[in-house]
Tab-separated table of C-alpha atoms and ligand atoms in Angstrom:
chain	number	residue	atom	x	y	z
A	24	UNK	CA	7.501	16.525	-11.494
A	25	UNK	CA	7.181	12.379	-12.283
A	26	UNK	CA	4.466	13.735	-14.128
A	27	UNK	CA	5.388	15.751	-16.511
A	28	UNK	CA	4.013	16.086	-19.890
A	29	UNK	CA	1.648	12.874	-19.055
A	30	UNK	CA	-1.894	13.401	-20.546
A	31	UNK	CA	-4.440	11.838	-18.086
A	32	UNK	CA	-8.354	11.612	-18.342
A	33	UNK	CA	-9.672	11.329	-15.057
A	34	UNK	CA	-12.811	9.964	-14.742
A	35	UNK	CA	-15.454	10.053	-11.937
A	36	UNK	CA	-18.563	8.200	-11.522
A	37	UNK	CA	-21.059	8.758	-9.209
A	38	UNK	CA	-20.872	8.157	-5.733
A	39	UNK	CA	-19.781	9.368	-2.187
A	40	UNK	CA	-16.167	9.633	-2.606
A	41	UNK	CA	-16.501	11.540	-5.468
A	42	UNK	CA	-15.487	14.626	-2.970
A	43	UNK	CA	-11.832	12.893	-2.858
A	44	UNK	CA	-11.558	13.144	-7.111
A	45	UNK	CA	-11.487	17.230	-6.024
A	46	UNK	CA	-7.764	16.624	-4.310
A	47	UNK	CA	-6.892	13.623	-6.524
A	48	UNK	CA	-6.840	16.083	-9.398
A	49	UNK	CA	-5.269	18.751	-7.078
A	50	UNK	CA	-2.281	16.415	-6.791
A	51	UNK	CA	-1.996	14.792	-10.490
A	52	UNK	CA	-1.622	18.661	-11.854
A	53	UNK	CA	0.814	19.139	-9.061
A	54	UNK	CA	2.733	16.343	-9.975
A	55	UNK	CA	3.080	18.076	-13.444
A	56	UNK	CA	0.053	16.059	-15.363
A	57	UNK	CA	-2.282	17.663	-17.986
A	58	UNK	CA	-5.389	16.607	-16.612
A	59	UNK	CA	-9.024	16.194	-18.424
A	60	UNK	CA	-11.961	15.314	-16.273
A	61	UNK	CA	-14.893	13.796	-17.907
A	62	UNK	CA	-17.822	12.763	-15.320
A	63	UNK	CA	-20.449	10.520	-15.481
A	64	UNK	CA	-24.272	11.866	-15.015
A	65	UNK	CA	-24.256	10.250	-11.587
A	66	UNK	CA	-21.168	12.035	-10.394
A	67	UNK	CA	-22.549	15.371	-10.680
A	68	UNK	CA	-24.810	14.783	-8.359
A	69	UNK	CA	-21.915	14.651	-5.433
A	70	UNK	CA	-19.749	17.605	-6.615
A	71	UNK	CA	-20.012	20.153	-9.396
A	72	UNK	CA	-17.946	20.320	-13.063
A	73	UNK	CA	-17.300	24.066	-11.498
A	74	UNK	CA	-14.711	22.294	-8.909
A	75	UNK	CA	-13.063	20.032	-11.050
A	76	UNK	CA	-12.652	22.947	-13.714
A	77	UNK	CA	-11.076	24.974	-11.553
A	78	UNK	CA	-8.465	22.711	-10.121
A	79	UNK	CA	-7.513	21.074	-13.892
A	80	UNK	CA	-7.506	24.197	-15.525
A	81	UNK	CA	-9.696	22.745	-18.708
A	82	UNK	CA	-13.941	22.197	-18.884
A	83	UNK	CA	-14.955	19.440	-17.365
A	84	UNK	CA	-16.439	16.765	-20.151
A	85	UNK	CA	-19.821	15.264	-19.464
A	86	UNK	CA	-22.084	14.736	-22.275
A	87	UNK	CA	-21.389	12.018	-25.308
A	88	UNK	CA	-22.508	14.150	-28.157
A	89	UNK	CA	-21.821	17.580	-27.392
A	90	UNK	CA	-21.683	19.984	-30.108
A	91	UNK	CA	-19.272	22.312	-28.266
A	92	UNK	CA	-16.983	20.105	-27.408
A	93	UNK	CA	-17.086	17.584	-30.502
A	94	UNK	CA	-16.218	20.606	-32.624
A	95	UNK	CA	-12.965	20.976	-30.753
A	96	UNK	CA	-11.817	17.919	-29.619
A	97	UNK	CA	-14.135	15.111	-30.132
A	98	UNK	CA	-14.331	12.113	-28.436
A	99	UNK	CA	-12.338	9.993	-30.312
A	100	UNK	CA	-9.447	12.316	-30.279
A	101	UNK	CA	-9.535	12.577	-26.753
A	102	UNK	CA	-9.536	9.125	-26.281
A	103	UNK	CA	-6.499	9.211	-28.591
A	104	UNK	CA	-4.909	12.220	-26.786
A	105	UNK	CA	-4.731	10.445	-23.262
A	106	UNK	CA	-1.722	8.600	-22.367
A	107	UNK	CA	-3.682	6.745	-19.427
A	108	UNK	CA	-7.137	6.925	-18.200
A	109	UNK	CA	-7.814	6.765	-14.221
A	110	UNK	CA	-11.479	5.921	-12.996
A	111	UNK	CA	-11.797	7.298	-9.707
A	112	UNK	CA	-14.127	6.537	-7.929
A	113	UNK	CA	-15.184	3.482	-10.060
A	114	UNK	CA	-18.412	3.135	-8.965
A	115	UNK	CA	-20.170	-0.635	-9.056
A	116	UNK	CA	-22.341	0.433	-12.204
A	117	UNK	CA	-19.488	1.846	-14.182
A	118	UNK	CA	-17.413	-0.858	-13.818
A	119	UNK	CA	-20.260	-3.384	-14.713
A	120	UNK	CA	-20.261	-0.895	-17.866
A	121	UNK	CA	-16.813	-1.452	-19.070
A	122	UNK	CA	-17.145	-4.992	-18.230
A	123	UNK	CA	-19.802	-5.430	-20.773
A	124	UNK	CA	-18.065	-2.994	-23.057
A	125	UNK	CA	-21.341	-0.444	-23.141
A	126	UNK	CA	-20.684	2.898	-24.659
A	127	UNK	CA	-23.344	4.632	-23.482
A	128	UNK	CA	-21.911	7.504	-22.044
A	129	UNK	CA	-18.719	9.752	-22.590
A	130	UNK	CA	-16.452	7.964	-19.895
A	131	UNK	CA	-17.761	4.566	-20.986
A	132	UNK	CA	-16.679	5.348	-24.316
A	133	UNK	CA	-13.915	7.140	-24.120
A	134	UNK	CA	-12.333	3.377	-22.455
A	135	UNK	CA	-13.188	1.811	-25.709
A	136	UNK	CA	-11.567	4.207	-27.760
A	137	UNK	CA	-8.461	4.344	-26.044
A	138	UNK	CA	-5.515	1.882	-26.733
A	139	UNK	CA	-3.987	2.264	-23.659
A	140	UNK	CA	-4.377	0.648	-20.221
A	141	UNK	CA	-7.491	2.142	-17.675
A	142	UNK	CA	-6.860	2.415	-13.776
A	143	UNK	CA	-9.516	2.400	-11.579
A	144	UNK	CA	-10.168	3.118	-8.126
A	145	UNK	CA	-13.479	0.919	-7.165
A	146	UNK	CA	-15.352	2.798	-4.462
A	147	UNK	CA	-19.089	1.289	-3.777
A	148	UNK	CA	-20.745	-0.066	-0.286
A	149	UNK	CA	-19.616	-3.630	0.860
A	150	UNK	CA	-22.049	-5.893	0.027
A	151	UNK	CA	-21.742	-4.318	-3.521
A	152	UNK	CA	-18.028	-4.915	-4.181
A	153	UNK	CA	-18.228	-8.463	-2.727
A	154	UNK	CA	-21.355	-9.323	-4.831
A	155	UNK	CA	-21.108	-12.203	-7.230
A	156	UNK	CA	-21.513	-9.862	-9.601
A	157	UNK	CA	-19.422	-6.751	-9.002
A	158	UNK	CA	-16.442	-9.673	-8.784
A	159	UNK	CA	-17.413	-11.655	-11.454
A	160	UNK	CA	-17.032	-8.248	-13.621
A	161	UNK	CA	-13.678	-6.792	-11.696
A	162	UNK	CA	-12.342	-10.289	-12.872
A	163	UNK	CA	-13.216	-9.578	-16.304
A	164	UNK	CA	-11.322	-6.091	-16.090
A	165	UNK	CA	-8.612	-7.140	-14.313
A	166	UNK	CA	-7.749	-10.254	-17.257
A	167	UNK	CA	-8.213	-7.609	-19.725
A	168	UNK	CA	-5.378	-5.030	-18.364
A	169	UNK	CA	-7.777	-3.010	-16.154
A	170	UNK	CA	-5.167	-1.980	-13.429
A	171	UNK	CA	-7.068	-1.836	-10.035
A	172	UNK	CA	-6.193	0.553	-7.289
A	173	UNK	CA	-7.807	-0.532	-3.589
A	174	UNK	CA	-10.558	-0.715	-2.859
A	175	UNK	CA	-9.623	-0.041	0.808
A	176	UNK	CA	-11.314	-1.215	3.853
A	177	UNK	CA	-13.154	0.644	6.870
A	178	UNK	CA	-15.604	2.380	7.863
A	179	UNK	CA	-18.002	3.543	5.118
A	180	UNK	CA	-19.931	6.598	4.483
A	181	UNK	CA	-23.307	4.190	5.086
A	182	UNK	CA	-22.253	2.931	8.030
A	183	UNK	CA	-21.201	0.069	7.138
A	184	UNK	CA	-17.837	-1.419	7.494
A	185	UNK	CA	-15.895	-3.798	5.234
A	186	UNK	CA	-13.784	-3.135	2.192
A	187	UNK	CA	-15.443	-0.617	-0.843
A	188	UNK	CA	-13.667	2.361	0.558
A	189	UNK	CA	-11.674	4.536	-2.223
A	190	UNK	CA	-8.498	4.908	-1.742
A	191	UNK	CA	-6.935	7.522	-0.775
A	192	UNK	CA	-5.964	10.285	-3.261
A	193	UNK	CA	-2.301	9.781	-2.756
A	194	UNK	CA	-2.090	6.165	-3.085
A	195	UNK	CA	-3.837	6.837	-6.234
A	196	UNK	CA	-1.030	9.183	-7.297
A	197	UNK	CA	1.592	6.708	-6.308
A	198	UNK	CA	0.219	3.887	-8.448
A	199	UNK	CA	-0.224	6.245	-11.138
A	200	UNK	CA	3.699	7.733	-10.495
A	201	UNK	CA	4.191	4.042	-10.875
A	202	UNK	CA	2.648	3.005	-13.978
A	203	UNK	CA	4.750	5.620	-15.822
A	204	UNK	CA	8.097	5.103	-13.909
A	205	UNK	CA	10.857	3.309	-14.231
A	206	UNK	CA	10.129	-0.512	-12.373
A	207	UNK	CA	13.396	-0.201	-10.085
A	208	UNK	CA	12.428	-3.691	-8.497
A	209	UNK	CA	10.794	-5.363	-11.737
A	210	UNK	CA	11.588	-9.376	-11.437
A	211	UNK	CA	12.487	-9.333	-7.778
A	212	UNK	CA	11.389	-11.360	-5.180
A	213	UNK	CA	10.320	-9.609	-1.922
A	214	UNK	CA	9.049	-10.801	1.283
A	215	UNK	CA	7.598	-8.439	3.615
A	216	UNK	CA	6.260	-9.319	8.044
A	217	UNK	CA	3.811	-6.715	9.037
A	218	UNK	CA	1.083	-6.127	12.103
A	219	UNK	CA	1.663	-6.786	15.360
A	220	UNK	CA	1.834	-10.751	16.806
A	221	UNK	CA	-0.267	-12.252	19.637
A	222	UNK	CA	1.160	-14.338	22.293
A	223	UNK	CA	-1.423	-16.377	23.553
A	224	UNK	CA	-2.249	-15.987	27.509
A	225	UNK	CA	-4.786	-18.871	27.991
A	226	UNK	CA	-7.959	-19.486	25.472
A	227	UNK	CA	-9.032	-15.789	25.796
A	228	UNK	CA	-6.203	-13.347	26.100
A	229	UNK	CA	-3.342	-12.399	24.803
A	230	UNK	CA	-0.336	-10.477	25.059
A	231	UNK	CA	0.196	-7.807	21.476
A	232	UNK	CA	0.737	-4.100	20.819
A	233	UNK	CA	-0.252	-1.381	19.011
A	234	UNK	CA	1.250	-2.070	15.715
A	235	UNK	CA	-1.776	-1.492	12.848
A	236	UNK	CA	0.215	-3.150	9.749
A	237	UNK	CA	-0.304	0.596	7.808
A	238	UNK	CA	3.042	0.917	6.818
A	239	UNK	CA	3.604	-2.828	5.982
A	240	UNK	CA	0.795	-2.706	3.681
A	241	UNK	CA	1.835	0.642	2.285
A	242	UNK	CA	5.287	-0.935	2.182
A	243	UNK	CA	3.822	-3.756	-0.388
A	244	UNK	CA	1.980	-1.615	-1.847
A	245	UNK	CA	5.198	0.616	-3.208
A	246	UNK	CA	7.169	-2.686	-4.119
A	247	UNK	CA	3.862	-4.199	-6.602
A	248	UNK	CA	4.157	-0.474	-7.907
A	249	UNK	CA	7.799	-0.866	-8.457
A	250	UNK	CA	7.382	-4.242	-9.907
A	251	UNK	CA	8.654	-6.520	-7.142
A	252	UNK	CA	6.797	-10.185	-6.520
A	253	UNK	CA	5.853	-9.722	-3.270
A	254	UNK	CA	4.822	-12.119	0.122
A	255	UNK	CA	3.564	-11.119	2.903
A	256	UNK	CA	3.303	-12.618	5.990
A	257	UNK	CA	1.129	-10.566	7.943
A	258	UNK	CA	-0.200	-10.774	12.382
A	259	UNK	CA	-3.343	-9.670	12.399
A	260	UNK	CA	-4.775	-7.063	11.146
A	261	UNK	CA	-8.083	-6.462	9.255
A	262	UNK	CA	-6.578	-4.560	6.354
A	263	UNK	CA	-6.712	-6.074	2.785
A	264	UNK	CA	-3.718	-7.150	1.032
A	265	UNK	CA	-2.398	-4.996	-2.130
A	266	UNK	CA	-4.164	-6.588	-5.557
A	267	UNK	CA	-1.088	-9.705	-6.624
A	268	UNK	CA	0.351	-10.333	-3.304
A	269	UNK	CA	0.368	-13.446	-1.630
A	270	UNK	CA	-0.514	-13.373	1.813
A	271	UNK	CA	0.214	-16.179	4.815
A	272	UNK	CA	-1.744	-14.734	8.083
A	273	UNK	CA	-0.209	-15.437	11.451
A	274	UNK	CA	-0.916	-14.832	14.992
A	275	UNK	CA	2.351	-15.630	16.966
A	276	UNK	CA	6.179	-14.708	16.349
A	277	UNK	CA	7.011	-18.740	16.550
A	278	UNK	CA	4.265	-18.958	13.620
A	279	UNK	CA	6.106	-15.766	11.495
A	280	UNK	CA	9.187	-17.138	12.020
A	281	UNK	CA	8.329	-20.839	10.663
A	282	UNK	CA	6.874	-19.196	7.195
A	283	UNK	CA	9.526	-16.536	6.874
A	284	UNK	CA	12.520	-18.970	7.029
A	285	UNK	CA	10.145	-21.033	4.768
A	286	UNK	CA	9.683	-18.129	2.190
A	287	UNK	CA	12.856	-16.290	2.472
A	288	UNK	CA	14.462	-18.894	0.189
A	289	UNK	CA	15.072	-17.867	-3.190
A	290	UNK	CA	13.420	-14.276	-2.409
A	291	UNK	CA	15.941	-11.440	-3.171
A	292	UNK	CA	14.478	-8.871	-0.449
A	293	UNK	CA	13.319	-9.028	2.943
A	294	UNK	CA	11.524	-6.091	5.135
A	295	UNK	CA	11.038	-6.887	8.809
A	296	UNK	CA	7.971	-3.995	9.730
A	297	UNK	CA	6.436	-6.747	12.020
A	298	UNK	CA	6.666	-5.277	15.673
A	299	UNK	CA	6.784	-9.223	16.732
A	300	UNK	CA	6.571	-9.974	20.415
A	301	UNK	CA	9.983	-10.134	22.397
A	302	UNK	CA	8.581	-12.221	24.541
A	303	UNK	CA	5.934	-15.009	24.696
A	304	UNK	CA	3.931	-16.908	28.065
A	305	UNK	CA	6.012	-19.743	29.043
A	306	UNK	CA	2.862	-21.453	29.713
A	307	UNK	CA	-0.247	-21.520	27.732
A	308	UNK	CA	-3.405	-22.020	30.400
A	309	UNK	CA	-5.347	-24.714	29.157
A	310	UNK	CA	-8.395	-23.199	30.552
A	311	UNK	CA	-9.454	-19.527	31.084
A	312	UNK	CA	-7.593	-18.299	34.005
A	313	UNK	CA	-9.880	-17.237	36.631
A	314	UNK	CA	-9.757	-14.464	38.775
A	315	UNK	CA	-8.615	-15.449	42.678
A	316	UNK	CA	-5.269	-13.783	44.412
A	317	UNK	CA	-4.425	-10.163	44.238
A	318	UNK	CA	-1.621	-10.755	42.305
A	319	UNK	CA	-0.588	-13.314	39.936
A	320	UNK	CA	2.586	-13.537	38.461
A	321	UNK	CA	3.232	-13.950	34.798
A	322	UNK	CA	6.898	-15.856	33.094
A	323	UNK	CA	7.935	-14.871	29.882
A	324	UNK	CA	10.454	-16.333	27.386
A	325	UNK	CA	12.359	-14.562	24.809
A	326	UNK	CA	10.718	-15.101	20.950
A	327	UNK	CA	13.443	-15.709	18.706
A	328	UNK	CA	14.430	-12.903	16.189
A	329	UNK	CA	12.982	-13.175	12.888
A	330	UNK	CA	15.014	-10.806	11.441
A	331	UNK	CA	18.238	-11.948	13.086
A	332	UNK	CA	18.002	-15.124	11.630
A	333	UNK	CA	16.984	-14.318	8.797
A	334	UNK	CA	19.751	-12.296	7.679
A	335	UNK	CA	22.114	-14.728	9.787
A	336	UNK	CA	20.662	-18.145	7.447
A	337	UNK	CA	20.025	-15.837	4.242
A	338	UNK	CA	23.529	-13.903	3.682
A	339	UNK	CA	22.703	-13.052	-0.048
A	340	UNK	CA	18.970	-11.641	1.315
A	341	UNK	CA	19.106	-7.774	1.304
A	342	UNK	CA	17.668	-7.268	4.586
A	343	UNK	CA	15.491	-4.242	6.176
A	344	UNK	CA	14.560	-3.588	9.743
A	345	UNK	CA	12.607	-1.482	10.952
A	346	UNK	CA	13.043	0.861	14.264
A	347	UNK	CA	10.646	1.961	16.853
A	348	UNK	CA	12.171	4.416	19.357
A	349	UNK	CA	11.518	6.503	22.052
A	350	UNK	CA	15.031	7.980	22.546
A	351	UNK	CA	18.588	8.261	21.344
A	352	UNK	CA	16.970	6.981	18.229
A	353	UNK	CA	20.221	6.899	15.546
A	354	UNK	CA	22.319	5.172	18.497
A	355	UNK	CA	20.014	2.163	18.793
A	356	UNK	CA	18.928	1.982	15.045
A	357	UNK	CA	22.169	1.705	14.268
A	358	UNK	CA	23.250	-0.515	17.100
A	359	UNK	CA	20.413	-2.527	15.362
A	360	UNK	CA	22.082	-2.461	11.984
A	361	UNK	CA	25.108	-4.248	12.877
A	362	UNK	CA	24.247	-6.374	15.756
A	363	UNK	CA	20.966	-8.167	13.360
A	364	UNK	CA	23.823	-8.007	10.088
A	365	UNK	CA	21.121	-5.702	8.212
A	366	UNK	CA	21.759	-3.475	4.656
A	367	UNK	CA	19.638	-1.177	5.633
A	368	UNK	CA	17.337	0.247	9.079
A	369	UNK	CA	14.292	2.323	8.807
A	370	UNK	CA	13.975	3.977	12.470
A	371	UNK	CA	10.705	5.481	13.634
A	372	UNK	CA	10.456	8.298	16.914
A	373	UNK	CA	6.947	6.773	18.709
A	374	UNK	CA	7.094	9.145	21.417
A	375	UNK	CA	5.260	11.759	19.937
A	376	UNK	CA	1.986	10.756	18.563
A	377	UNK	CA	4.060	9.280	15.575
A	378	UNK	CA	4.057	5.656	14.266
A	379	UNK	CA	1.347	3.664	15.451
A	380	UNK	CA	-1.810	3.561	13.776
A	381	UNK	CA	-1.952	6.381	11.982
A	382	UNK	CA	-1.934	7.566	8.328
A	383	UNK	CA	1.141	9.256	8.678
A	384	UNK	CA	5.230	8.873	9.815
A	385	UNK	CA	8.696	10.166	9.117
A	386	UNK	CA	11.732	7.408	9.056
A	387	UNK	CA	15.142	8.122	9.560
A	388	UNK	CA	16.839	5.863	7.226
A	389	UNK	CA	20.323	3.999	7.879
A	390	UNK	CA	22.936	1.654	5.991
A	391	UNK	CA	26.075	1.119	6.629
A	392	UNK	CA	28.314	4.882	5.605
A	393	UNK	CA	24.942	6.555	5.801
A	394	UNK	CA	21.467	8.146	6.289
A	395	UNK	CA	18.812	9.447	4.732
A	396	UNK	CA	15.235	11.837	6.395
A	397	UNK	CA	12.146	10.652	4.738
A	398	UNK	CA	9.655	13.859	6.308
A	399	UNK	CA	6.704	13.589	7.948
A	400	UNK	CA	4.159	12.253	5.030
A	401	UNK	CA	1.596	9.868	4.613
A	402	UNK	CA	2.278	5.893	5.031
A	403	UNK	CA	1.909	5.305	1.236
A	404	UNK	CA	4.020	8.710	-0.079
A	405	UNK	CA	6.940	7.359	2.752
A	406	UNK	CA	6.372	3.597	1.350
A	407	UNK	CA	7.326	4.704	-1.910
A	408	UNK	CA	10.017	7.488	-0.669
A	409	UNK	CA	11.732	3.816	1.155
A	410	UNK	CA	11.085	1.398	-1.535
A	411	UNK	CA	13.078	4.173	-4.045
A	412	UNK	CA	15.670	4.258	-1.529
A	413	UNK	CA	16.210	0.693	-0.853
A	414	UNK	CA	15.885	-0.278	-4.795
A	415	UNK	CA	18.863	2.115	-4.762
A	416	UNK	CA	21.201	0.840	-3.149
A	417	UNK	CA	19.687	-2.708	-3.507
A	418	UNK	CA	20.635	-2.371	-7.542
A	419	UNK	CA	24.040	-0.741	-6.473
A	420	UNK	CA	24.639	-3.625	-4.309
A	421	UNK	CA	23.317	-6.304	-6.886
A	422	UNK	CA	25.570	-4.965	-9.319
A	423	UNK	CA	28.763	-5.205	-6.978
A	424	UNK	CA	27.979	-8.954	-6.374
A	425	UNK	CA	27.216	-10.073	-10.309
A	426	UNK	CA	30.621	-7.977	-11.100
A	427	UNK	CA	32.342	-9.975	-8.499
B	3	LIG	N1	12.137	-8.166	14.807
B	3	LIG	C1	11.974	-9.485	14.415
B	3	LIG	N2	11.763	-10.454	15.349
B	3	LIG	C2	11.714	-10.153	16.666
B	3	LIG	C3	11.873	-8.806	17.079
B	3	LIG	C4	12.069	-7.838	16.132
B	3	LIG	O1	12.011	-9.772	13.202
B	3	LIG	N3	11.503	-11.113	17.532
B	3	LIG	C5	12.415	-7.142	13.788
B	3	LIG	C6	11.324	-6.114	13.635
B	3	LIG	O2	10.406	-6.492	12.624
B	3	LIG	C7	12.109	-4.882	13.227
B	3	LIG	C8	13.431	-5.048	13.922
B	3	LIG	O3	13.538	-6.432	14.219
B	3	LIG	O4	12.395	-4.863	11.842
B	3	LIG	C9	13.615	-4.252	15.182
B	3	LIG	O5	12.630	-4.518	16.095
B	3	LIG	P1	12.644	-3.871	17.546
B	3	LIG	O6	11.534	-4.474	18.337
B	3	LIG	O7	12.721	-2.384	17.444
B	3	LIG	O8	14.017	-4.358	18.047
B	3	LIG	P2	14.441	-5.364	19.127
B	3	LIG	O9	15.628	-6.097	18.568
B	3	LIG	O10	13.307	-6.199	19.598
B	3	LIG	O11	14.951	-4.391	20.260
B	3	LIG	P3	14.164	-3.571	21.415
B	3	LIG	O12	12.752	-4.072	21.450
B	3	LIG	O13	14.932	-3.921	22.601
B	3	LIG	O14	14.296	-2.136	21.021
């Protein structure tokens, strides 16, 4: 229970993904939090007080001057009684509300009159959250403490598509989890490769795989939450990087490579989730190669192994692969283990549905003497389930070498 005996305000303002606040709180009380939900006018209008009541256990705040309720617990002492406040969703006009520092409503309030820091999870349509104005305001929260979770990016309940999404309700619980945990990775210096890599054919095509860059970003996600510096560098994919990260983007495995030997100096971790390209064209066409005989035949060359050298030029780098296998799946992660020099090996089955581009996995996890199961979860409940693990043995291991 990581939550245990935390006092939480959750607050919800109005808009679509107010629907997802119904298994956010579901999961906070789970994870052993006394939970108080106070929603905004607007929020009512997507799902009712009756919901949230029922799966917190406590009345559901609304109103700023409620006789009730003031003659119980009134609003300053339940700004005084939370330990944290979470806004989710934070809707465009809320957050333009604390921005300004209104108090013009419970919620509103209730972030004035608490000392401690507010999380929010923006949620709002595209053009809204990249508005001058929505980011001229989440700048203003953000230098004031205002710890933002997401927003994520895809398809939107209006059709549009772009980041603005909420994120999902356990991401929201792991940053949470986070901000009242210990920092196992505080100070360090990690640097991640995620998303697949494209080897250019000719001008038009090119040779890549199915790799989404989920679990990398999920992956840096858990380290910022454990307190890690982190760099990505990242093939393409469309999804945005986790708030604090610094991000190179890359197409090809000869690109990764030159930025990761670059970066991997003076960084304490490295986590190889890239599925790079084995092999690359030996030629690039110049032009767009036209379609003539039956058959044409194709020459690859072997990419060089990021990983490989990386833990070969980087000795004091704690290193982590990553696995994708159809069969015999302990065999070749561990062959993998010692042939690339690696601490650690994070092997994936993608033979049934698993792994690629989707919201959920299970990892078998190896190291040299042993093993661990992470279950079938989501991408960000295994992220943090791996980073735990690895900060493990990564501060067993760091304390070995300084005692040397
Ligand atoms: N990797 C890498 N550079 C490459 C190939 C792989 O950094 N050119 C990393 C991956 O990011 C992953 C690990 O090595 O962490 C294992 O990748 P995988 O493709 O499963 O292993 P390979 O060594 O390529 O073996 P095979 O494809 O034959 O299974």
């Amino acid at each position: 229970m990581p939550l245990r005996n935390k006092k939480i305000i959750l607050g919800i303002s109005g808009g679509i993904a107010a629907y997802k606040a119904a298994e956010l709180t579901r999961l906070l009380v789970k994870a052993g939090a006394d939970v108080r939900v106070v929603m905004t006018a607007a929020a009512e209008a997507f799902i009712t007080p009756m919901t949230l009541q029922a799966l917190s256990g406590h009345e559901v705040r609304g109103a700023l001057f409620d006789p009730a309720h003031e003659a119980a617990m009134g609003h300053i002492e339940l700004a005084r009684w939370a330990d944290l406040i979470v806004i989710a969703p934070a809707s465009a006009n809320t957050l333009a509300r604390l921005a300004q520092g209104l108090a013009d409503d419970l919620l509103s309030t209730l972030c004035l009159a608490n000392p401690n820091p507010v999380m929010a999870a923006p949620a709002m349509n595209q053009q809204m959250w990249t508005h001058p104005a929505t980011q001229r305001n989440m700048s203003l929260l953000t230098q004031r403490g205002v710890q933002l979770i997401g927003p994520a990016s895809g398809e939107q309940a209006c059709g549009d598509t772009g980041p603005g999404r909420m994120e999902e309700p356990a991401t929201i619980l792991a940053a949470v989890t986070a901000h009242f945990g210990e920092q196992q990775l505080a100070g360090r210096k990690l640097l991640l490769t995620l998303g697949p890599t494209r080897e250019p054919l000719d001008p038009v095509r090119f040779l890549s795989n199915r790799s989404s860059g989920k679990m990398g970003m999920a992956l840096a996600r858990a380290a910022v939450n454990a307190g890690a510096d982190v760099t990505i560098v990242a093939g393409p994919t469309a999804l945005p990087e986790p708030q604090g990260v610094k991000r190179i983007n890359v197409e090809t495995a000869a690109q990764m490579h030159h930025h990761v030997m670059q970066e991997a100096a003076g960084k304490d971790i490295f986590i190889a989730t890239a599925a790079v390209s084995d092999y690359r064209a030996a030629d690039i066409s110049a032009q767009k190669i036209k379609k003539s005989a039956e058959q044409i035949e194709l020459t690859l060359v072997k990419n060089p192994d990021i990983l490989a050298d990386v833990s070969a030029s980087f000795p004091q780098l704690f290193c982590v692969g990553f696995a994708a296998e159809t069969q015999d799946l302990e065999k070749h992660a561990r062959d993998k283990l010692t042939n690339k020099r690696l601490d650690m090996i994070a092997a994936n089955p993608v033979n049934d549905g698993l792994g690629f581009d989707r919201d959920d996995n299970s990892l078998e996890v190896f190291w040299p003497g042993g093993q661990q199961s992470l279950p079938v979860s989501s991408k960000q409940q295994l992220a943090a389930a791996l980073i735990e693990l690895l900060a493990n043995h990564y501060n067993k291991d760091h304390k070995r070498h300084a005692s040397d």
